Coordinates of C-alpha atoms in Angstrom, one line a residue:
X299 CA 75.2 8.0 -116.4
X300 CA 71.9 7.9 -118.5
X301 CA 68.4 5.5 -119.0
X302 CA 67.4 5.7 -122.3
X303 CA 63.8 5.4 -123.5
X304 CA 61.3 2.4 -123.7
X305 CA 58.0 2.0 -125.4
X306 CA 55.5 4.6 -124.2
X307 CA 53.1 3.5 -121.5
X308 CA 49.5 3.8 -121.4
X309 CA 48.0 6.3 -118.6
X310 CA 47.0 3.4 -116.2
X311 CA 50.2 1.4 -116.5
X312 CA 52.2 4.6 -115.8
X313 CA 49.8 5.2 -112.9
X314 CA 50.5 1.8 -111.6
X315 CA 54.1 2.3 -111.7
X316 CA 54.6 5.7 -110.3
X317 CA 52.6 3.9 -107.0
X318 CA 55.1 1.0 -107.1
X319 CA 57.9 3.8 -106.6
X320 CA 56.1 6.2 -104.5
X321 CA 53.1 4.5 -102.8
X322 CA 49.9 4.7 -103.6
X323 CA 49.0 7.8 -101.3
X324 CA 51.4 9.8 -102.6
X325 CA 50.3 9.3 -106.3
X326 CA 47.4 12.0 -106.6
X327 CA 44.9 12.4 -109.6
X328 CA 41.5 14.3 -109.8
X329 CA 40.7 16.6 -107.2
X330 CA 43.4 15.3 -104.8
X331 CA 46.0 16.9 -107.4
X332 CA 44.2 19.9 -107.5
X333 CA 46.6 21.8 -105.0
X334 CA 49.6 21.1 -107.1
X335 CA 48.0 22.1 -110.7
X336 CA 47.4 25.9 -109.0
X337 CA 50.1 28.3 -108.7
X338 CA 50.6 30.6 -105.0
X339 CA 49.4 33.6 -106.8
X340 CA 48.4 33.0 -110.7
X341 CA 48.7 29.8 -112.9
X342 CA 46.5 26.8 -113.5
X343 CA 46.1 24.0 -115.9
X344 CA 45.8 20.3 -116.2
X345 CA 47.8 17.4 -114.9
X346 CA 47.6 13.6 -115.4
X347 CA 48.8 13.0 -111.7
X348 CA 50.7 15.0 -108.9
X349 CA 53.6 12.7 -107.5
X350 CA 55.2 13.0 -104.4
X351 CA 58.4 11.3 -103.8
X352 CA 59.8 10.9 -100.5
X353 CA 63.4 9.9 -101.5
X354 CA 65.7 11.3 -103.8
X355 CA 66.1 7.7 -105.5
X356 CA 62.5 7.7 -105.6
X357 CA 62.5 11.0 -107.3
X358 CA 64.8 9.7 -109.8
X359 CA 63.0 6.6 -110.7
X360 CA 59.6 8.9 -111.1
X361 CA 61.7 10.8 -113.4
X362 CA 63.2 7.6 -115.4
X363 CA 59.4 6.3 -115.9
X364 CA 57.9 9.7 -117.0
X365 CA 61.0 10.2 -119.4
X366 CA 60.6 6.9 -120.8
X367 CA 56.8 7.2 -120.9
X368 CA 57.0 10.4 -123.1
X369 CA 55.3 12.4 -120.4
X370 CA 55.8 15.8 -119.7
X371 CA 57.3 16.7 -116.1
X372 CA 56.9 20.0 -114.0
X373 CA 59.3 19.4 -111.1
X374 CA 57.5 21.5 -108.0
X375 CA 58.8 22.5 -104.8
X376 CA 57.4 25.1 -102.2
X377 CA 54.9 26.0 -105.3
X378 CA 55.7 29.5 -103.6
X379 CA 56.2 31.3 -106.8
X380 CA 54.8 34.8 -107.9
X381 CA 54.6 34.1 -111.5
X382 CA 53.2 30.5 -112.4
X383 CA 56.6 28.7 -113.3
X384 CA 56.2 25.5 -111.5
X385 CA 52.7 24.6 -112.4
X386 CA 51.1 23.7 -115.6
X387 CA 49.2 26.6 -118.0
X388 CA 47.8 26.4 -121.2
X389 CA 47.5 23.2 -124.0
X390 CA 50.3 20.8 -124.1
X391 CA 50.9 17.8 -126.5
X392 CA 51.7 15.2 -124.3
X393 CA 49.7 14.3 -120.5
X394 CA 51.8 16.4 -117.9
X395 CA 52.9 14.9 -114.4
X396 CA 53.7 17.5 -111.7
X397 CA 56.9 15.9 -109.5
X398 CA 56.6 17.6 -106.1
X399 CA 59.7 17.5 -103.7
X400 CA 58.1 18.8 -100.7
X401 CA 58.8 15.4 -98.9
X402 CA 62.7 15.5 -99.8
X403 CA 64.0 17.4 -96.9
X404 CA 67.8 17.4 -95.6
X405 CA 70.4 20.2 -95.3
X406 CA 74.3 19.2 -94.7
X407 CA 76.6 21.7 -93.2
X408 CA 80.4 21.5 -94.9
X409 CA 83.2 23.2 -93.3
X410 CA 81.8 24.0 -90.0
X411 CA 78.9 25.6 -91.6
X412 CA 80.5 27.9 -94.2
X413 CA 78.8 25.7 -96.9
X414 CA 75.9 23.5 -97.1
X415 CA 74.3 20.8 -99.3
X416 CA 70.4 21.4 -99.5
X417 CA 68.1 18.7 -100.9
X418 CA 65.5 19.2 -103.3
X419 CA 62.6 20.1 -101.0
X420 CA 64.7 21.9 -97.9
X421 CA 63.1 25.3 -97.2
X422 CA 65.1 28.5 -96.5
X423 CA 63.5 28.1 -93.2
X424 CA 64.8 24.7 -92.6
X425 CA 68.2 25.9 -94.0
X426 CA 68.1 29.0 -91.6
X427 CA 67.3 26.7 -88.4
X428 CA 70.1 24.4 -89.1
X429 CA 72.7 27.0 -89.4
X430 CA 71.5 28.9 -86.4
X431 CA 73.3 27.2 -83.7
X432 CA 76.4 27.3 -86.1
X433 CA 76.3 31.4 -86.1
X434 CA 75.4 31.4 -89.9
X435 CA 72.8 32.6 -92.2
X436 CA 71.5 31.4 -95.5
X437 CA 71.0 33.8 -98.6
X438 CA 67.7 35.1 -97.4
X439 CA 66.2 35.4 -94.0
X440 CA 62.9 37.2 -94.6
X441 CA 60.3 37.4 -97.2
X442 CA 60.4 33.8 -99.3
X443 CA 61.8 32.2 -95.9
X444 CA 58.6 33.2 -94.2
X445 CA 56.0 31.5 -97.0
X446 CA 58.2 28.5 -96.7
X447 CA 60.1 28.5 -100.2
X448 CA 62.5 26.2 -101.3
X449 CA 66.5 26.6 -101.2
X450 CA 66.2 24.9 -104.9
X451 CA 63.3 26.8 -105.8
X452 CA 65.2 29.9 -105.3
X453 CA 68.8 29.0 -107.0
X454 CA 66.6 27.8 -110.3
X455 CA 64.6 31.0 -110.1
X456 CA 67.9 33.2 -109.4
X457 CA 65.8 34.6 -107.2
X458 CA 66.4 38.0 -105.7
X459 CA 66.7 39.2 -101.7
X460 CA 66.7 42.0 -99.7
X461 CA 70.3 41.2 -98.3
X462 CA 72.3 43.8 -100.0
X463 CA 75.6 42.2 -99.8
X464 CA 74.6 38.7 -101.0
X465 CA 73.3 39.4 -104.5
X466 CA 70.8 36.8 -106.3
X467 CA 70.5 33.1 -105.3
X468 CA 73.5 31.4 -107.1
X469 CA 75.6 28.7 -107.1
X470 CA 77.8 26.1 -109.7
X471 CA 77.3 23.4 -107.9
X472 CA 74.5 21.1 -108.1
X473 CA 73.5 17.5 -109.0
X474 CA 70.7 17.4 -111.4
X475 CA 69.1 14.9 -113.9
X476 CA 68.3 16.2 -117.6
X477 CA 67.0 14.4 -120.8
X478 CA 69.6 14.1 -123.7
X479 CA 69.2 14.6 -127.4
X480 CA 68.1 11.3 -127.7
X481 CA 65.9 11.1 -124.8
X482 CA 67.6 9.4 -122.3
X483 CA 67.8 10.9 -118.9
X484 CA 71.2 11.4 -117.5
X485 CA 72.3 12.2 -113.9
X486 CA 75.3 14.8 -113.7
X487 CA 77.1 15.2 -110.3
X488 CA 78.6 18.7 -110.0
X489 CA 78.0 19.3 -106.5
X490 CA 82.2 19.1 -106.5
X491 CA 81.7 16.0 -103.6
X492 CA 83.0 12.2 -104.1
X493 CA 79.4 10.2 -103.8
X494 CA 79.7 7.3 -105.9
X495 CA 79.6 6.0 -109.3
X496 CA 76.0 5.1 -110.4
X497 CA 72.7 7.2 -109.7
X498 CA 71.4 5.0 -107.2
X499 CA 74.4 5.0 -105.2
X500 CA 74.9 8.6 -105.5
X501 CA 71.7 9.9 -104.3
X502 CA 71.7 7.4 -101.9
X503 CA 75.0 8.2 -100.3
X504 CA 73.9 12.0 -100.6
X505 CA 70.2 11.6 -99.4
X506 CA 71.7 9.7 -95.9
X507 CA 74.7 12.2 -95.3
X508 CA 77.4 9.8 -96.2
X509 CA 79.7 11.9 -97.3
X510 CA 82.3 14.7 -95.4
X511 CA 84.3 17.4 -96.3
X512 CA 87.4 14.9 -97.2
X513 CA 85.1 13.9 -100.4
X514 CA 85.0 17.9 -101.6
X515 CA 87.0 17.3 -105.0
X516 CA 86.4 20.9 -106.2
X517 CA 86.9 24.3 -105.3
X518 CA 87.2 26.5 -108.1
X519 CA 83.6 27.4 -109.0
X520 CA 81.0 30.0 -106.9
X521 CA 78.7 29.1 -104.4
X522 CA 76.9 32.5 -104.1
X523 CA 76.6 35.2 -106.0
X524 CA 78.5 37.0 -103.0
X525 CA 82.3 37.0 -104.3
X526 CA 81.4 39.8 -107.1
X527 CA 78.3 41.2 -106.3
X528 CA 79.6 44.3 -103.9
X529 CA 81.5 45.4 -106.7
X530 CA 78.7 45.2 -108.8
X531 CA 76.3 47.1 -107.1
X532 CA 78.6 49.4 -106.3
X533 CA 79.2 50.6 -109.9
X534 CA 76.5 53.4 -109.4
X535 CA 77.4 54.9 -112.8
X536 CA 76.8 51.9 -114.9
X537 CA 73.7 52.1 -117.3
X538 CA 72.6 48.4 -116.8
X539 CA 70.8 46.6 -113.6
X540 CA 72.7 45.1 -110.7
X541 CA 70.9 42.0 -111.4
X542 CA 67.8 40.5 -113.0
X543 CA 66.8 37.0 -113.6
X544 CA 67.6 36.9 -117.2
X545 CA 71.3 37.9 -116.4
X546 CA 73.7 36.0 -118.8
X547 CA 76.4 36.2 -116.3
X548 CA 74.6 34.4 -113.5
X549 CA 72.7 31.5 -116.0
X550 CA 74.7 28.2 -115.0
X551 CA 73.4 25.1 -114.8
X552 CA 71.0 24.9 -112.4
X553 CA 70.8 28.7 -111.7
X554 CA 68.3 29.9 -113.6
X555 CA 67.0 26.4 -114.9
X556 CA 63.3 27.0 -113.9
X557 CA 61.9 24.0 -113.9
X558 CA 64.1 22.7 -117.2
X559 CA 66.3 19.9 -115.1
X560 CA 65.5 17.8 -112.1
X561 CA 67.4 19.3 -109.4
X562 CA 68.3 17.1 -106.7
X563 CA 70.6 18.8 -104.4
X564 CA 72.6 22.2 -104.6
X565 CA 75.6 23.2 -102.5
X566 CA 76.0 26.8 -101.3
X567 CA 77.7 29.2 -99.8
X568 CA 76.4 30.6 -96.1
X569 CA 77.4 33.7 -94.2
X570 CA 78.5 35.2 -90.8
X571 CA 75.3 36.2 -89.0
X572 CA 75.7 40.2 -88.2
X573 CA 75.1 41.0 -84.7
X574 CA 74.5 44.4 -83.3
X575 CA 73.1 45.8 -86.4
X576 CA 71.2 49.6 -86.7
X577 CA 68.2 50.1 -88.3
X578 CA 67.7 53.7 -89.3
X579 CA 64.0 54.8 -90.4
X580 CA 64.2 57.5 -92.9
X581 CA 61.2 59.5 -94.5
X582 CA 61.4 62.1 -97.3
X583 CA 59.1 64.0 -100.1
X584 CA 61.8 64.3 -102.7
X585 CA 63.0 61.3 -104.5
X586 CA 66.1 63.1 -105.1
X587 CA 66.9 63.2 -101.4
X588 CA 66.6 59.2 -101.2
X589 CA 68.9 59.0 -104.7
X590 CA 71.8 60.9 -103.1
X591 CA 71.5 59.1 -99.9
X592 CA 72.0 55.9 -102.1
X593 CA 74.9 57.4 -103.9
X594 CA 76.6 58.0 -100.5
X595 CA 75.9 55.0 -99.4
X596 CA 77.7 52.8 -102.4
X597 CA 80.6 54.6 -102.5
X598 CA 83.8 52.2 -102.5
X599 CA 85.1 53.6 -99.2
X600 CA 81.8 52.6 -97.0
X601 CA 81.0 49.4 -95.8
X602 CA 77.9 48.2 -97.7
X603 CA 74.6 48.1 -95.6
X604 CA 72.8 44.9 -94.8
X605 CA 69.5 46.0 -95.9
X606 CA 67.9 49.1 -97.5
X607 CA 64.1 48.4 -97.9
X608 CA 61.9 51.1 -99.6
X609 CA 57.7 52.1 -99.2
X610 CA 56.0 53.9 -101.0
X611 CA 53.4 56.0 -98.8
X612 CA 50.1 54.4 -100.5
X613 CA 51.8 50.7 -100.2
X614 CA 52.5 51.4 -96.6
X615 CA 48.7 52.4 -96.0
X616 CA 47.5 49.1 -97.6
X617 CA 49.9 46.8 -95.7
X618 CA 48.5 48.8 -92.4
X619 CA 44.8 48.1 -93.4
X620 CA 45.0 44.7 -95.5
X621 CA 48.7 42.9 -94.2
X622 CA 48.1 43.6 -90.2
X623 CA 47.3 39.7 -89.8
X624 CA 50.4 38.8 -91.3
X625 CA 52.5 41.0 -89.5
X626 CA 50.6 39.7 -86.2
X627 CA 50.9 36.2 -87.1
X628 CA 55.0 36.3 -87.6
X629 CA 55.0 38.1 -84.1
X630 CA 52.8 35.8 -82.6
X631 CA 53.6 32.4 -84.1
X632 CA 57.3 33.1 -85.4
X633 CA 57.9 32.4 -88.9
X634 CA 58.1 28.1 -88.6
X635 CA 54.5 27.9 -88.4
X636 CA 53.7 30.5 -91.1
X637 CA 53.9 27.7 -94.2
X638 CA 51.4 25.6 -92.3
X639 CA 49.1 28.6 -92.2
X640 CA 49.3 29.5 -95.7
X641 CA 48.2 25.7 -96.6
X642 CA 45.0 25.8 -94.2
X643 CA 44.0 29.1 -95.9
X644 CA 44.5 27.6 -99.4
X645 CA 42.6 24.2 -98.1
X646 CA 40.1 26.6 -96.4
X647 CA 39.6 28.4 -99.9
X648 CA 39.2 25.6 -102.1
X649 CA 36.9 24.0 -99.7
X650 CA 34.5 27.2 -99.2
X651 CA 34.7 27.3 -102.8
X652 CA 33.6 24.0 -103.8
X653 CA 30.8 23.7 -101.1
X654 CA 29.6 27.1 -100.7
X655 CA 30.4 28.7 -104.1
X656 CA 32.4 31.4 -102.3
X657 CA 35.8 32.9 -103.4
X658 CA 38.4 34.0 -101.1
X659 CA 36.5 33.3 -98.3
X660 CA 39.6 32.7 -95.7
X661 CA 40.8 36.0 -97.1
X662 CA 37.6 37.8 -96.2
X663 CA 37.5 36.3 -92.8
X664 CA 40.9 36.9 -92.0
X665 CA 40.3 40.6 -93.0
X666 CA 37.1 41.1 -91.0
X667 CA 39.1 39.8 -88.0
X668 CA 41.9 42.0 -88.1
X669 CA 39.8 45.1 -88.0
X670 CA 38.9 43.8 -84.2
X671 CA 42.9 43.8 -83.3
X672 CA 44.3 47.4 -81.5
X673 CA 47.0 49.0 -83.9
X674 CA 50.2 47.2 -84.2
X675 CA 52.2 49.8 -85.6
X676 CA 54.4 52.0 -83.4
X677 CA 54.0 55.7 -83.2
X678 CA 57.2 57.0 -84.6
X679 CA 56.0 55.0 -87.8
X680 CA 52.8 56.4 -88.2
X681 CA 54.0 59.9 -87.2
X682 CA 56.6 59.7 -90.3
X683 CA 53.5 58.1 -92.6
X684 CA 51.8 61.3 -92.0
X685 CA 54.8 63.5 -92.8
X686 CA 56.8 61.6 -95.8
X687 CA 55.8 60.1 -98.9
X688 CA 59.1 57.8 -99.1
X689 CA 60.2 55.5 -96.6
X690 CA 63.6 53.9 -96.3
X691 CA 64.2 51.2 -93.7
X692 CA 68.1 51.3 -93.2
X693 CA 70.0 48.7 -91.8
X694 CA 73.9 48.4 -91.3
X695 CA 76.1 46.6 -89.5
X696 CA 78.6 47.9 -86.5
X697 CA 81.2 48.5 -88.8
X698 CA 79.4 50.5 -91.1
X699 CA 77.0 52.5 -88.5
X700 CA 79.1 55.7 -88.1
X701 CA 79.6 56.7 -92.2
X702 CA 75.9 55.7 -92.7
X703 CA 75.3 58.1 -89.9
X704 CA 77.3 60.9 -92.2
X705 CA 75.7 59.8 -95.2
X706 CA 72.7 60.4 -93.9
X707 CA 73.2 63.6 -92.6
X708 CA 74.5 64.8 -95.6
X709 CA 71.8 63.8 -97.8
X710 CA 69.2 65.3 -95.7
X711 CA 70.8 68.3 -95.2
X712 CA 68.6 71.0 -95.9
X713 CA 65.7 68.8 -97.2
X714 CA 62.3 68.0 -96.3
X715 CA 63.1 65.1 -94.8
X716 CA 64.3 63.1 -91.2
X717 CA 65.3 59.7 -89.8
X718 CA 65.5 58.3 -86.4
X719 CA 67.2 55.2 -85.1
X720 CA 64.8 52.4 -84.5
X721 CA 64.2 50.7 -81.3
X722 CA 64.7 46.7 -81.4
X723 CA 60.6 46.7 -81.3
X724 CA 60.3 49.4 -83.8
X725 CA 62.9 47.7 -86.4
X726 CA 60.8 44.4 -86.1
X727 CA 57.5 45.8 -86.7
X728 CA 58.9 48.2 -89.5
X729 CA 60.9 45.1 -91.2
X730 CA 57.3 42.9 -91.0
X731 CA 55.3 46.2 -92.1
X732 CA 57.1 45.9 -95.4
X733 CA 57.3 41.9 -96.0
X734 CA 53.2 42.5 -95.4
X735 CA 52.9 44.8 -98.8
X736 CA 52.8 42.1 -101.4
X737 CA 50.2 39.7 -99.6
X738 CA 48.3 43.2 -99.0
X739 CA 47.4 43.7 -102.6
X740 CA 46.5 40.3 -102.8
X741 CA 44.1 40.5 -100.0
X742 CA 42.5 44.1 -101.0
X743 CA 41.8 42.1 -104.8
X744 CA 40.0 39.6 -102.6
X745 CA 38.1 41.8 -100.2
X746 CA 37.2 44.4 -103.1
X747 CA 36.8 41.7 -106.2
X748 CA 33.8 43.7 -107.0
X749 CA 35.7 46.7 -107.8
X750 CA 39.2 45.2 -108.4
X751 CA 39.9 43.3 -112.4
X752 CA 43.2 41.9 -111.4
X753 CA 46.5 43.1 -110.3
X754 CA 49.5 43.6 -112.6
X755 CA 52.6 42.7 -110.3
X756 CA 55.6 43.7 -112.0
X757 CA 59.3 43.5 -110.3
X758 CA 61.7 45.9 -112.5
X759 CA 65.5 46.3 -112.0
X760 CA 66.3 49.8 -113.1
X761 CA 70.1 50.5 -114.4
X762 CA 72.3 51.3 -111.7
X763 CA 72.8 54.9 -113.2
X764 CA 69.0 55.7 -112.8
X765 CA 68.2 58.9 -110.6
X766 CA 64.8 59.7 -111.4
X767 CA 63.9 56.1 -109.6
X768 CA 60.2 56.8 -109.0
X769 CA 57.5 56.2 -111.2
X770 CA 55.3 58.9 -112.5
X771 CA 52.8 57.4 -114.4
X772 CA 51.0 59.3 -117.5
X773 CA 47.1 60.0 -116.9
X774 CA 46.3 57.6 -119.7
X775 CA 47.8 54.5 -117.5
X776 CA 46.8 56.2 -113.8
X777 CA 43.1 56.3 -115.0
X778 CA 42.9 53.1 -115.3
X779 CA 43.7 52.2 -111.6
X780 CA 42.3 51.8 -108.6
X781 CA 46.1 52.0 -106.6
X782 CA 49.4 51.2 -107.3
X783 CA 52.0 50.1 -105.0
X784 CA 55.9 50.8 -104.9
X785 CA 58.1 49.0 -102.8
X786 CA 61.8 47.2 -103.4
X787 CA 65.3 46.5 -102.7
X788 CA 66.5 50.5 -102.9
X789 CA 70.1 49.7 -103.1
X790 CA 69.9 47.4 -106.1
X791 CA 67.6 49.0 -107.8
X792 CA 65.0 46.6 -107.6
X793 CA 61.3 47.4 -107.3
X794 CA 58.2 45.6 -107.0
X795 CA 55.4 47.7 -108.7
X796 CA 51.9 46.2 -108.2
X797 CA 48.9 48.0 -109.9
X798 CA 45.4 47.6 -108.6
X799 CA 43.6 47.3 -112.0
X800 CA 39.7 49.0 -112.0
X801 CA 37.0 46.5 -113.1
X802 CA 36.3 46.5 -116.6
X803 CA 39.7 47.4 -117.6
X804 CA 41.5 45.0 -120.0
X805 CA 44.5 44.0 -117.6
X806 CA 46.8 42.5 -120.1
X807 CA 46.7 45.5 -122.4
X808 CA 47.6 47.5 -119.2
X809 CA 50.3 45.3 -118.5
X810 CA 52.1 45.5 -121.7
X811 CA 51.4 49.4 -121.9
X812 CA 53.1 49.3 -118.2
X813 CA 56.3 47.3 -119.7
X814 CA 56.7 49.2 -122.9
X815 CA 57.1 52.2 -120.4
X816 CA 59.4 50.5 -118.4
X817 CA 61.4 49.8 -121.5
X818 CA 62.1 53.2 -122.1
X819 CA 63.5 53.8 -118.6
X820 CA 65.9 50.7 -119.2
X821 CA 64.5 48.6 -116.7
X822 CA 64.7 44.5 -116.9
X823 CA 62.1 42.5 -116.2
X824 CA 61.5 40.6 -114.3
X825 CA 63.7 40.9 -111.6
X826 CA 63.8 38.3 -109.2
X827 CA 60.1 36.3 -109.5
X828 CA 61.6 34.9 -113.0
X829 CA 59.6 35.0 -116.1
X830 CA 56.9 31.9 -115.2
X831 CA 54.1 31.9 -117.3
X832 CA 53.7 35.9 -117.1
X833 CA 56.8 37.1 -119.0
X834 CA 58.5 36.0 -122.5
X835 CA 61.7 34.4 -121.8
X836 CA 64.4 36.7 -123.5
X837 CA 67.3 35.1 -126.0
X838 CA 69.6 34.7 -123.2
X839 CA 67.0 32.9 -121.2
X840 CA 65.6 31.0 -123.7
X841 CA 68.5 29.7 -125.0
X842 CA 69.5 28.5 -121.6
X843 CA 66.8 26.6 -121.4
X844 CA 66.9 25.1 -124.9
X845 CA 70.7 24.4 -124.2
X846 CA 69.7 22.2 -120.7
X847 CA 66.6 20.2 -122.3
X848 CA 66.7 19.7 -125.7
X849 CA 64.1 17.2 -126.2
X850 CA 61.7 20.0 -124.2
X851 CA 60.4 17.1 -121.4
X852 CA 60.9 19.8 -118.3
X853 CA 58.7 22.7 -117.7
X854 CA 57.9 23.1 -121.4
X855 CA 56.0 26.9 -122.0
X856 CA 58.2 28.5 -119.4
X857 CA 58.7 32.1 -120.6
X858 CA 55.9 31.7 -123.3
X859 CA 58.0 29.5 -124.8
X860 CA 57.1 26.4 -126.8
X861 CA 55.1 23.8 -125.1
X862 CA 55.7 21.2 -127.9
X863 CA 58.5 18.4 -127.8
X864 CA 61.6 19.1 -129.7
X865 CA 61.2 22.6 -129.3
X866 CA 58.8 22.6 -132.8

């Protein structure tokens, strides 16, 4: 099933054809296309147009026209990535068209909700809401879901997550289009569902939900990483990380494709919602205490915890001062409205910059408002912040509570450490506080732009056998920083490390020095945000990209690879 290229189209004729497919209002050029040319946290570049198809058939037709016209296509879902991987960046040898899938929503349960088919623009929040009445959950339930991240985007980036039992976002079931060696656009139905024969028949049946369990024709492939991840993360003496973006074992067609395919839909496992979980808040002053606890919690005889979120005192303080409004917004409005608020904030920032020449206007306004709001943190969390440098928020299912208590008691016995069981309100605020850390770093830079050169944001995966997991920077690097924030998914040994760089310091050179330090620790990076335009793709990942897109039509330059046609 393929569409071959025809003669190259001129720019005006291409725009006319795209408008004929999706409507004039949904082919954006000039200033109107600006939001699609800039990443959520970083990355910005030129584009000829942003196109917003409303259906899978429209998406196919847009891809056909762009491929035939010899244009670069950058697929973009929610544009919530932290490494700029779904926006243009730098110079290209062909005009760039961004194709946004945000209007193509749809979630279809299979087998009573034990699996789902998610269309290209379906968000994690959409999926969570669709599964809730069925007593099921998606791969991720907080974090990316709060800012409207898409399900397909998570799979394409092998995104991580806080939930220990589920591993990274992964599936071997997808429906996608690729450009072959001769430049022909081909549709590949790898969903394991009987949907028809021609591209438009397949896509129309899928879009309209014209399929059921009777149409399942394949079950031999994996629809999540959960089948083997528990065994992977439990190998605590292994000299390699449990999960990272470029793991060759997790690169399969759409999984890890990072925009090198047009992905129309994915089929995924879902997970039974755990009820009655207990949340322990643990404070310690020695990293070795938490290392000992991790080893006990990952023992083969202990049920895996639900999550184990780490936060260092400095990160705690920054989230306290610069993430308060995020916590309060979720508490008062819920996660459903948060993506809309983020979009409103971005619009206000663009307007203030264009009209008044003000940078980060919305951030400055929100920060000023947050200072007027009373303290939002529970007293026991504040007391632990004063007493302890290292904090761990441990959530366990009812079947694991007794053994978790035993592990905590053993690891903390005789140490400068303590733990308590959170009330429901304390547990909720603790997790939201942890979630607010990443945004707090961005807020700090916005408010203190005169003192902060940039943020170097790393997400790293340490080897599973690492005992000295907490970073101690040499003075030569620490002296270049205003602050450093450490937080992450402790049992998986995946850490987010955000460095606030002093004004005047060469942030790019500092980043290279930090990455060299990570190399000496055996770390893999990035661990879950993917390479985007900030990291160089490792050989296995670059090979994956080239095999998916031999002509280099889709998202060229990702992972600092070639931006040229045929990878020249």
